Coordinates of C-alpha atoms and ligand atoms in Angstrom, one line a residue:
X1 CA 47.0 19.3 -35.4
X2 CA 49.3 16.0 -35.1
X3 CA 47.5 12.4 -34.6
X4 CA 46.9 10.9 -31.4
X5 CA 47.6 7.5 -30.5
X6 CA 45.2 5.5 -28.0
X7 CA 46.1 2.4 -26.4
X8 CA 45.2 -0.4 -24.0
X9 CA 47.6 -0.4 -21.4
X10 CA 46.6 -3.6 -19.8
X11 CA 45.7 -7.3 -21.6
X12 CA 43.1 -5.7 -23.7
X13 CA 38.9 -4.6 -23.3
X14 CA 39.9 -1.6 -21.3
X15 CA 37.1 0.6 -22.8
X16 CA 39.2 1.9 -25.9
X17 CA 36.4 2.1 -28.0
X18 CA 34.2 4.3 -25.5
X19 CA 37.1 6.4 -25.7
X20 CA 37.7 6.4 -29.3
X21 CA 34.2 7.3 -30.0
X22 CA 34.3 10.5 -27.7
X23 CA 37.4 12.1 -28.6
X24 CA 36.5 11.2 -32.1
X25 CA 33.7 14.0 -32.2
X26 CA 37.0 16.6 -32.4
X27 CA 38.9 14.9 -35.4
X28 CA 38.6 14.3 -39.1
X29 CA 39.6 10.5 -39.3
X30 CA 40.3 7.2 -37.0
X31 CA 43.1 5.4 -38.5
X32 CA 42.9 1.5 -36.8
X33 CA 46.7 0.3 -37.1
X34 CA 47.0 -3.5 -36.2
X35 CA 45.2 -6.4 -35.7
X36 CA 41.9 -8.0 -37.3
X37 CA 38.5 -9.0 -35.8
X38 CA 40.0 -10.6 -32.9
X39 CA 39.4 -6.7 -31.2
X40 CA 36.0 -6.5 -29.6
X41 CA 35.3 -2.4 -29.2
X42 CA 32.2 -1.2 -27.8
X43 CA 30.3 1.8 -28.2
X44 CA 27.0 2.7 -26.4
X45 CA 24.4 5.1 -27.6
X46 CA 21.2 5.3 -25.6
X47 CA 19.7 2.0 -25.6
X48 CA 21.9 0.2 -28.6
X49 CA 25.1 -1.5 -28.4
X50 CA 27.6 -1.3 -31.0
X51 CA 30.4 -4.3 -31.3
X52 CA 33.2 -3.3 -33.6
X53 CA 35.1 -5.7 -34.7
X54 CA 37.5 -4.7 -38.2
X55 CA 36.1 -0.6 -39.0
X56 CA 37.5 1.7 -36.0
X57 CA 35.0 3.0 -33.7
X58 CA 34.8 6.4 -35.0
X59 CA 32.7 5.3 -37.8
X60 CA 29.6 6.0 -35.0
X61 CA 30.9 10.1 -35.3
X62 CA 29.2 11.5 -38.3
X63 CA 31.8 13.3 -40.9
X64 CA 34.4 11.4 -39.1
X65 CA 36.1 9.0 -42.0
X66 CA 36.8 5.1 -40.6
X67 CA 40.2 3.9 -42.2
X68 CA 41.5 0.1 -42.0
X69 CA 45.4 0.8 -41.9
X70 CA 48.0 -1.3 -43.6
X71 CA 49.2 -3.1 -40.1
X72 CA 45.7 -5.0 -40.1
X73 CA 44.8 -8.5 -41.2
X74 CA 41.5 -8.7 -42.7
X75 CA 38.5 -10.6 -42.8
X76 CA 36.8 -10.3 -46.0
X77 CA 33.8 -12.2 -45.1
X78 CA 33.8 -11.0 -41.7
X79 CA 34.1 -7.1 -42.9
X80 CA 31.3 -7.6 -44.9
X81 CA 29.1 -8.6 -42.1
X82 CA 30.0 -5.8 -39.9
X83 CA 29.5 -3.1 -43.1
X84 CA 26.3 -5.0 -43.5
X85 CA 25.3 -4.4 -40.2
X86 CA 26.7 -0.6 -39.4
X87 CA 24.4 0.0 -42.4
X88 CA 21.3 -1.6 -41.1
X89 CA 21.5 0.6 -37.9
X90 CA 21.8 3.7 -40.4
X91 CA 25.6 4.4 -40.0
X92 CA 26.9 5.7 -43.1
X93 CA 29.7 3.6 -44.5
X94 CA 30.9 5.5 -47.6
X95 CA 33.5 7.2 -45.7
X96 CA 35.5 3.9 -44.8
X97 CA 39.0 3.5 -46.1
X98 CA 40.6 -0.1 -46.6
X99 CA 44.7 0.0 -46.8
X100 CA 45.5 -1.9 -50.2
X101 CA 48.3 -3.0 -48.0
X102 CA 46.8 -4.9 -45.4
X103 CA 46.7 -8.4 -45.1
X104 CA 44.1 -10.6 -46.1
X105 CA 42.7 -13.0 -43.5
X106 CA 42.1 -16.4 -45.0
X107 CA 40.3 -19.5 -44.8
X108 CA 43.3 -21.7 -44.4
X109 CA 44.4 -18.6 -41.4
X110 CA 41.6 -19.7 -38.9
X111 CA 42.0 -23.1 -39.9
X112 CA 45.2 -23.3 -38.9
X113 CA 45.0 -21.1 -36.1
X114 CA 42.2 -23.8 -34.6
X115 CA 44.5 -27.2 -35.5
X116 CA 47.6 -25.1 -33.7
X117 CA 45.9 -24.6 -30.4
X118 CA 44.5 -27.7 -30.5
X119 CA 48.5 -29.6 -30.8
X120 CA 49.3 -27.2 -27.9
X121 CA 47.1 -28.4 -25.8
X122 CA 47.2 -27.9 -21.7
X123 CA 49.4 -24.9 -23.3
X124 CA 47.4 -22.9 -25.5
X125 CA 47.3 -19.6 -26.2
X126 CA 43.4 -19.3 -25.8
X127 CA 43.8 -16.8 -29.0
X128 CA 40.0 -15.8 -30.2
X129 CA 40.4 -18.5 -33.3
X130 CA 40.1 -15.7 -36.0
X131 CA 43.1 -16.7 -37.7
X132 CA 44.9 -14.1 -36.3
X133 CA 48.5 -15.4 -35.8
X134 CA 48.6 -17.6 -38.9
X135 CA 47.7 -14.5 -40.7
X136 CA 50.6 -12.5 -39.4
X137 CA 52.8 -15.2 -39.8
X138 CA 52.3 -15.5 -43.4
X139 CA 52.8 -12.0 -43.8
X140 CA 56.5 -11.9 -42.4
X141 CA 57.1 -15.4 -44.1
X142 CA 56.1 -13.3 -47.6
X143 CA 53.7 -15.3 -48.7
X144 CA 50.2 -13.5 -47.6
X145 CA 47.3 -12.2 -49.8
X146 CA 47.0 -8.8 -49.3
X147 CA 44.0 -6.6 -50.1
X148 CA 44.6 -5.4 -53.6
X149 CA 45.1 -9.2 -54.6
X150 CA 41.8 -10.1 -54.1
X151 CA 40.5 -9.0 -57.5
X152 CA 40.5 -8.9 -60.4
X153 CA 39.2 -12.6 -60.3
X154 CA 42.1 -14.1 -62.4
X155 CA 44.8 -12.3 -60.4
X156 CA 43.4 -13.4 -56.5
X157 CA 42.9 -17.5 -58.1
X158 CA 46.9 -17.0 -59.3
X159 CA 47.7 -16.0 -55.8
X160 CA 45.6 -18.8 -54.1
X161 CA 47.2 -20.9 -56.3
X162 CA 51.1 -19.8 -55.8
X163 CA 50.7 -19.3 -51.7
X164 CA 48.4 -23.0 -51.6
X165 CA 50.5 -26.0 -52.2
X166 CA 52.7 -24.4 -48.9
X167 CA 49.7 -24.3 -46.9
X168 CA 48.4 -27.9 -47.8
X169 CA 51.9 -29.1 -46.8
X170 CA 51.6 -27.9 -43.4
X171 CA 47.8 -29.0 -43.4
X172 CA 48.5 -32.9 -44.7
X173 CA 51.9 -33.0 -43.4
X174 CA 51.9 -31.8 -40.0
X175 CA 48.1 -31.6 -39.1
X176 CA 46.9 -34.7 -41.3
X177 CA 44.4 -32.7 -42.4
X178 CA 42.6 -33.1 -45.8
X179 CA 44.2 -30.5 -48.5
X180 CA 42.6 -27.4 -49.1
X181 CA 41.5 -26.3 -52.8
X182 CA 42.0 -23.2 -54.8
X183 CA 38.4 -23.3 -55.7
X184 CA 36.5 -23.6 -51.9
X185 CA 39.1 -20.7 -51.3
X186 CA 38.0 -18.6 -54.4
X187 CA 34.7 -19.3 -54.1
X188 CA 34.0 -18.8 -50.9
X189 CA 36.0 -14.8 -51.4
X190 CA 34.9 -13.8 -54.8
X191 CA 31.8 -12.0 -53.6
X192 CA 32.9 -10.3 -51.0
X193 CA 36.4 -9.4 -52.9
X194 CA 34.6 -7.4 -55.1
X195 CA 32.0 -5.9 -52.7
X196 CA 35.1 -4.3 -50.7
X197 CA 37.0 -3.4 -53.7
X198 CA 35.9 0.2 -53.7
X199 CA 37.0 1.1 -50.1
X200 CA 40.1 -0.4 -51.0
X201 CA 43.1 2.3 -51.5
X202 CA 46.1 3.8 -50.4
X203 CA 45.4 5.0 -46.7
X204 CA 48.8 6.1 -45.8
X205 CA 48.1 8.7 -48.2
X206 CA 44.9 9.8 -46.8
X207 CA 46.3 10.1 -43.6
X208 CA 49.1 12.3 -44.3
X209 CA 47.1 14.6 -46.4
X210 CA 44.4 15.2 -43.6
X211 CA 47.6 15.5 -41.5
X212 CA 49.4 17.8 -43.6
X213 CA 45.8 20.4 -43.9
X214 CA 46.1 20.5 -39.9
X215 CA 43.4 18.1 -39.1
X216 CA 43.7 15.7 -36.8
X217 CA 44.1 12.0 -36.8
X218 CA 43.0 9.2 -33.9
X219 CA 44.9 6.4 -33.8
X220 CA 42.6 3.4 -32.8
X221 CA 44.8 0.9 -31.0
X222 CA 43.4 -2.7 -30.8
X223 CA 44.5 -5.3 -28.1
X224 CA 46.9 -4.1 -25.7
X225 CA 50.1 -3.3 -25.0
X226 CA 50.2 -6.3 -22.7
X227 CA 49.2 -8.4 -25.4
X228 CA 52.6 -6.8 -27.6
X229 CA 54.4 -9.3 -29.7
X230 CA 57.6 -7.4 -28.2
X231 CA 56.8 -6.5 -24.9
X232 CA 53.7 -8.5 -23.9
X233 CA 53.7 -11.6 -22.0
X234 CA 55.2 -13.4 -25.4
X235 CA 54.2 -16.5 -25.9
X236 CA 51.0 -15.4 -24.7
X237 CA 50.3 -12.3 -26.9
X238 CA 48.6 -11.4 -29.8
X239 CA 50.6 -11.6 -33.1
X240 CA 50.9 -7.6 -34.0
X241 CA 52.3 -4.3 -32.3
X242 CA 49.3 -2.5 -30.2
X243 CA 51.9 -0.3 -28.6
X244 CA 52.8 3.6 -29.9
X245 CA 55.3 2.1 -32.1
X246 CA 53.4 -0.2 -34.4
X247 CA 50.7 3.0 -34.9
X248 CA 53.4 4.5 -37.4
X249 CA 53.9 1.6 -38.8
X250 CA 50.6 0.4 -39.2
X251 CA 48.8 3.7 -40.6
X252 CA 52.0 4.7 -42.5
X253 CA 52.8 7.6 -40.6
X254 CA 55.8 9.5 -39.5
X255 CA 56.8 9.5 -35.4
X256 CA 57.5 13.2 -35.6
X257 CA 53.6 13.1 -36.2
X258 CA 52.4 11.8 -33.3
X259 CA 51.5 15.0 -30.8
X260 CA 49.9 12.6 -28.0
X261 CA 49.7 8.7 -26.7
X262 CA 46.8 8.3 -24.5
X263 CA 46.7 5.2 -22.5
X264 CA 43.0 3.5 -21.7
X265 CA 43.5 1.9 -18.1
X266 CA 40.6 -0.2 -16.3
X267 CA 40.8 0.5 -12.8
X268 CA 40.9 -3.0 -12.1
X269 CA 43.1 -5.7 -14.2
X270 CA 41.1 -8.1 -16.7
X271 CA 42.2 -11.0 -19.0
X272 CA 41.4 -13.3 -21.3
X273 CA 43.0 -16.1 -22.5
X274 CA 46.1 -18.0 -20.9
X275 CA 49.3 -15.8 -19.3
X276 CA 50.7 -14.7 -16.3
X277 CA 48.6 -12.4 -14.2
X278 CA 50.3 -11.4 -11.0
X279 CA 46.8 -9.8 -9.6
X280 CA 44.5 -12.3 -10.3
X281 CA 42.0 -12.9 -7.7
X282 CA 40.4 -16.4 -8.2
X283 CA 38.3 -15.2 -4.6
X284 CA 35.0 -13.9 -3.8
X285 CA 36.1 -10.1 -4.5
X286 CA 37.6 -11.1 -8.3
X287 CA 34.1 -13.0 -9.0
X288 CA 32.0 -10.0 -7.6
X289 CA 34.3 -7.7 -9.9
X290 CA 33.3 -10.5 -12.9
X291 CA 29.6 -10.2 -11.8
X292 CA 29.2 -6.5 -11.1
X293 CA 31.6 -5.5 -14.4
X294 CA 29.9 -8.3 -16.8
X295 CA 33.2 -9.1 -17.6
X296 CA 32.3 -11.3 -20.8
X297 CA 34.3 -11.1 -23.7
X298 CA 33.2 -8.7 -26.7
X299 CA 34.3 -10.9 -29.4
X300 CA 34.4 -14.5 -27.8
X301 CA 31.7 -14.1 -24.7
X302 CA 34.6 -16.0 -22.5
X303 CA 34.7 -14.9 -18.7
X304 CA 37.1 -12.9 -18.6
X305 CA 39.9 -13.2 -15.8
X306 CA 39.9 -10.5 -13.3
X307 CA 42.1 -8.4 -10.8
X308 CA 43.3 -5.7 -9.1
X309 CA 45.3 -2.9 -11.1
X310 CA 48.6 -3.3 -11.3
X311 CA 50.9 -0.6 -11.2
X312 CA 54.2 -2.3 -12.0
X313 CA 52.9 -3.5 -15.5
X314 CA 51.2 0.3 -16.0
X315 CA 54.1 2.0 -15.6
X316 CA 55.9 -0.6 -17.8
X317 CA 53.3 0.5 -20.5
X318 CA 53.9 4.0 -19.9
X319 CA 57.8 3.5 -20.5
X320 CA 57.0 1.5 -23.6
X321 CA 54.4 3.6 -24.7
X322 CA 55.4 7.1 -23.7
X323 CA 51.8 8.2 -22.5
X324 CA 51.0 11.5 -22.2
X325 CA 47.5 11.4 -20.8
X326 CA 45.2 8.8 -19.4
X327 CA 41.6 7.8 -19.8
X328 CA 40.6 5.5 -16.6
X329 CA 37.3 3.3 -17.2
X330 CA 34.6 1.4 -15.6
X331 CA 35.1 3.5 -11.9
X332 CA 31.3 3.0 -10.9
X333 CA 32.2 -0.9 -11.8
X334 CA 34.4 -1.1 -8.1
X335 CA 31.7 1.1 -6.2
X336 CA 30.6 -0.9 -3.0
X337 CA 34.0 -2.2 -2.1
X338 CA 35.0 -1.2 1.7
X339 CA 39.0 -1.3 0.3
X340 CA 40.3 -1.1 -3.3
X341 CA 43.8 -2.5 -3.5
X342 CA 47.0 -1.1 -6.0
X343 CA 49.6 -3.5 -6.9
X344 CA 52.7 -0.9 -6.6
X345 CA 55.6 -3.9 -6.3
X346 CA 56.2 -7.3 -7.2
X347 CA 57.7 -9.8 -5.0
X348 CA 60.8 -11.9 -7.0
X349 CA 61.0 -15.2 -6.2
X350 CA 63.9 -14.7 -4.5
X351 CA 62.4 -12.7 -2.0
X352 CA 63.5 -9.3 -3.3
X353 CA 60.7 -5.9 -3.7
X354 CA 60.9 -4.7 -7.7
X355 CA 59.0 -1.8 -8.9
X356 CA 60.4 -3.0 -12.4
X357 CA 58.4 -5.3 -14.5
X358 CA 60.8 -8.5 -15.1
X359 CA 60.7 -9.4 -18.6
X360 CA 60.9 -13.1 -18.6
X361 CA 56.9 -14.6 -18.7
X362 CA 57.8 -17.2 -16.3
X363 CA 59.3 -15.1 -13.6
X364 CA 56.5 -13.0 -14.0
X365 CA 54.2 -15.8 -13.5
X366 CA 55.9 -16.4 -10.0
X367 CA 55.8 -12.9 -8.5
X368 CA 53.7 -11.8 -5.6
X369 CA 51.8 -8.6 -6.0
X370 CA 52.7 -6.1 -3.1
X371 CA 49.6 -4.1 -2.8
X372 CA 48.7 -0.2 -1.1
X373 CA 45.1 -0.5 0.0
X374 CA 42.8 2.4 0.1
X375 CA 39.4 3.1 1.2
X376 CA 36.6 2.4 -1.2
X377 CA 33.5 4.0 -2.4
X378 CA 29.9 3.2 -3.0
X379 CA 26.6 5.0 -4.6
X380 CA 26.0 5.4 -8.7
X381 CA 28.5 7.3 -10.3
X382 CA 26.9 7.1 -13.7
X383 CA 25.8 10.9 -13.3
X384 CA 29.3 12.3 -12.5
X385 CA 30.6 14.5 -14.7
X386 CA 33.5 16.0 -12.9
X387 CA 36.1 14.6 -10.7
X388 CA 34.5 16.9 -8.2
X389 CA 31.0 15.0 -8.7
X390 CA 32.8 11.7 -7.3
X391 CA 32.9 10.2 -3.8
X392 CA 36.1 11.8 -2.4
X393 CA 37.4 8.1 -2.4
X394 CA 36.7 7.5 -5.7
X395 CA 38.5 10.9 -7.0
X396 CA 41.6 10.1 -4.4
X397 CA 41.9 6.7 -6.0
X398 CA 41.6 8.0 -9.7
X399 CA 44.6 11.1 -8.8
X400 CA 46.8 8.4 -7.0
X401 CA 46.9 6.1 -10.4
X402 CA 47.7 9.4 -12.2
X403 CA 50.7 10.1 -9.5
X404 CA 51.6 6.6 -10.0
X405 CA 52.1 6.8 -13.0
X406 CA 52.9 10.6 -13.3
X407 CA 50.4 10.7 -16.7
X408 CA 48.1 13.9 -16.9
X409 CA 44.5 12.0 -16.2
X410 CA 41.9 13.2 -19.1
X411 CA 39.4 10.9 -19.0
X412 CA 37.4 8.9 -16.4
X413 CA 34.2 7.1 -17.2
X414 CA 31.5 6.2 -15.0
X415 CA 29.2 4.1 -17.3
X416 CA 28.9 2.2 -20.4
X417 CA 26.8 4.8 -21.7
X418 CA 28.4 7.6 -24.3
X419 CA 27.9 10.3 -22.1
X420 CA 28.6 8.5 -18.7
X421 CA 32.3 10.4 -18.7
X422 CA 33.9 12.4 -17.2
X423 CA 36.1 14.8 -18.8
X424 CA 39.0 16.5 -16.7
X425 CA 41.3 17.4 -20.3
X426 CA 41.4 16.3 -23.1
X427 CA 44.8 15.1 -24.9
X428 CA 44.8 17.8 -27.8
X429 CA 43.2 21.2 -27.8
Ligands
GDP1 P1 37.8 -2.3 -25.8 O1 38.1 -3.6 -26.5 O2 39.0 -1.8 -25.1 O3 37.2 -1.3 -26.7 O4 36.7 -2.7 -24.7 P2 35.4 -3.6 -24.9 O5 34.4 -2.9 -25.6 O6 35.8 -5.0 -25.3 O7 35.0 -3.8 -23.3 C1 34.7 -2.8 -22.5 C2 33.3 -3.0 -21.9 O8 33.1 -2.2 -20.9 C3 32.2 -2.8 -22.9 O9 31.1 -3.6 -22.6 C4 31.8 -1.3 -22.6 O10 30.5 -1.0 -23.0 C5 32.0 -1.3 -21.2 N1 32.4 0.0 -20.6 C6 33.2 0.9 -21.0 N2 33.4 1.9 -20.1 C7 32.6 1.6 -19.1 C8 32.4 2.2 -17.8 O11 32.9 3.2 -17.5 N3 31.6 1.5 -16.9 C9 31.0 0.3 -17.3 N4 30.2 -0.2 -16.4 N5 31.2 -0.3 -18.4 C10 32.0 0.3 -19.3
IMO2 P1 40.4 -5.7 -27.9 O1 40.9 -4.9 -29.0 C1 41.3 -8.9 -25.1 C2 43.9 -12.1 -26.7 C3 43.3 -13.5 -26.8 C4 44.5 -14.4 -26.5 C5 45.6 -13.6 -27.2 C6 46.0 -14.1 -28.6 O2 38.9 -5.9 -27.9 O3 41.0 -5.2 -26.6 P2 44.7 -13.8 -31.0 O4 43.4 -14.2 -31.4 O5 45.0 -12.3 -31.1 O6 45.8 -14.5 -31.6 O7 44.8 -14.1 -29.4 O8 45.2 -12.2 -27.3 N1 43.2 -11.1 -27.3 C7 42.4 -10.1 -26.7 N2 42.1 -10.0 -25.4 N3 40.9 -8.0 -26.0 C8 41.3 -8.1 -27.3 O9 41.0 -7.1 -28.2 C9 42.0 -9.2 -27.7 N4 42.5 -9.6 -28.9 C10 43.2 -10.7 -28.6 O10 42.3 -13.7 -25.8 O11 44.8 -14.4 -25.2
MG3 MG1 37.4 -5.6 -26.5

């Protein structure tokens, strides 16, 4: 069996991890591929609610082996907690995998990641602060700590003390900001370094092996495609590739591997931090969605923005991303609206009707949404299990974003809860 890819199609907390979690249950191993603990996935069992932030969110499928790909930046500290508290709710954690090749997440990262928002002011990102972008930056600027340098002891203070005198520059020099030592910084990692050293290896191998016996592979995506360094609203992005391409990349696997790319797809819009959003509502409707959908961040607890879907930046995603199935989320969330609406065109500002998603951010930030309305639905869905089970209105919405789109629909969930889905196909039999 080949791997398959999921992805957020939208700006990001589209339910991934839900989704993750179920088709889990059919594979071996859930590679995530980019991206730190700025990702927020949630999975419900019953009455508990599991945040994950760093370990992918098939780690709550027993037998199902968690990997932490090379294309991630990581928190030590920060992995440590979560490990820390997956065990305390009984999940095992010896099957976790930690990429030798990832990047390492470091003090200096989220300092500097909080001093650069602040000096951009009105015009900040609103990133999550976990040192995300500095991170990445360092990486492409060759001069990050990756995971196999964090031990033995003498080797991580030699790299502190090679990659530190740069970073104090930019810390005194531009920010004014007191210089950093290699001691706080090897101090403050030693313990931890040495706690994760035994999940740390070479994943890329695992992967391809449990490839190569005809197992197969989830790809975890993080963020969105929305949020893509390449094809996201750039500057406001995230600093990685969440798209199809970066999952090769990031788990150290071959394209020709890849057998499906399902896209996860709220059936309304949601966003946090600052960007263009053509189908924002700042109305009564978008602060009944915010209400009804509890639309809080996973990771951060900011409100998140909120809107209608948009078809023009979906099928932009679908282009990018090559979908071949669909998972829609949070259905029962728009239940009690007399009219849904679909963005399916954007107004230019010159007047003219595209069904293509313009590329340049501030265009986009001028377009008007042209919106199809159709009739809405009401009642708990939670119980649904087939599209049949749905209010006709519901199921006519959830085939016309398929159309749209012209991806096979798989998935539609009703609830937070595990089992609240519905399951039409699934992506690889
Ligand atoms: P992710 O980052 O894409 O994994 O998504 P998050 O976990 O950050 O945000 C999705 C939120 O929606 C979480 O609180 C989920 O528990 C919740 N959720 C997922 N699917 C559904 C659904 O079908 N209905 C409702 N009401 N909530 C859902
Ligand atoms: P999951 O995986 C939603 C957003 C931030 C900010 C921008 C850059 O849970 O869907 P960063 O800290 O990455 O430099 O912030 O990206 N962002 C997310 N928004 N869900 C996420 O992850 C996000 N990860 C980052 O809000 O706008
Ligand atoms: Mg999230």
């Amino acid at each position: 069996m080949p791997a398959i890819v999921i992805i957020g199609a939208q700006w990001g907390d589209e339910g991934k991890g839900r989704i993750v979690d179920h088709i889990a249950k059919r594979t071996c191993m859930v590679v995530r591929y980019q991206g730190g603990n700025n990702a927020g996935h949630t999975v419900v069992i019953g009455d508990k609610t599991f945040k994950l932030h760093q370990v992918p969110a098939g780690i709550m499928r027993k037998g199902v082996a968690a990997v932490l790909g090379n294309g991630m930046v990581i928190n030590p500290l920060a992995l440590v907690e979560e490990l820390d508290t997956l065990q305390a709710e009984g999940i095992p954690i010896e099957d976790i995998y930690i990429s030798s090749n990832a990047h390492v997440i470091m003090p200096y990262h989220l300092l500097l990641d909080a001093l650069e928002e602040k000096q951009r002011g009105a015009a900040c990102l609103g990133t999550t602060l976990r040192g995300i972008g500095p991170a990445y930056a360092d990486k492409y600027a060759r001069c990050g700590l990756r995971m196999q340098d964090l031990w033995p002891l003498e080797r991580f203070e030699k790299r502190v003390a090679e990659v530190l005198p740069r970073v104090n520059l930019e810390l005194e020099g531009v920010f004014k900001h007191e210089p950093l030592t290699v001691k706080e910084i090897v101090d403050a990692y030693a313990g931890v370094a040495e706690r994760l050293a035994p999940f740390v290896t070479d994943t890329s191998l695992l992967v391809n092996n449990a490839l190569d016996k005809g197992e197969t592979v989830l790809m975890e995506g993080a963020q969105a495609t929305m949020l893509d360094i390449d094809f996201g609203t750039y500057p406001y992005v995230t600093s990685s590739s969440p798209t199809a391409g970066g999952a090769c990349q990031g788990a150290g696997v071959s394209p020709v591997k890849i057998g499906a790319v399902l896209g996860v797809v709220k059936v309304y819009t949601s966003r946090v931090g600052t960007g263009p959003f053509p189908t924002e509502l700042l109305d009564e409707t978008g602060d009944w969605i915010v209400e009804k959908g509890q639309e809080y961040g996973t990771t951060t607890g900011r409100r998140r923005r909120c809107g209608w879907i948009d078809l023009v930046s979906l099928r932009y995603a679908t282009r990018i991303n090559g979908f071949t199935d669909l998972a829609l989320t949070r259905l029962d969330v728009l239940s009690g609206l007399d009219e849904v609406k679909l963005c399916v065109a954007y107004e230019m500002p010159d007047g003219s009707i595209t069904r293509d998603y313009p590329l340049n951010t501030d265009t986009l930030a001028q377009v008007k949404p042209v919106y199809e309305a159709m009739p809405g639905w009401s009642g708990n869905l939670h119980a649904a299990r087939s599209l049949t089970d749905l209010p006709e209105t519901a199921r006519n919405y959830c085939i016309r974003v398929s159309e749209l789109l012209g991806v096979k629909l798989d998935m539609v969930s009703v609830g937070a809860e595990r089992d609240d889905l519905i399951v039409n196909s699934w992506p690889i039999n």
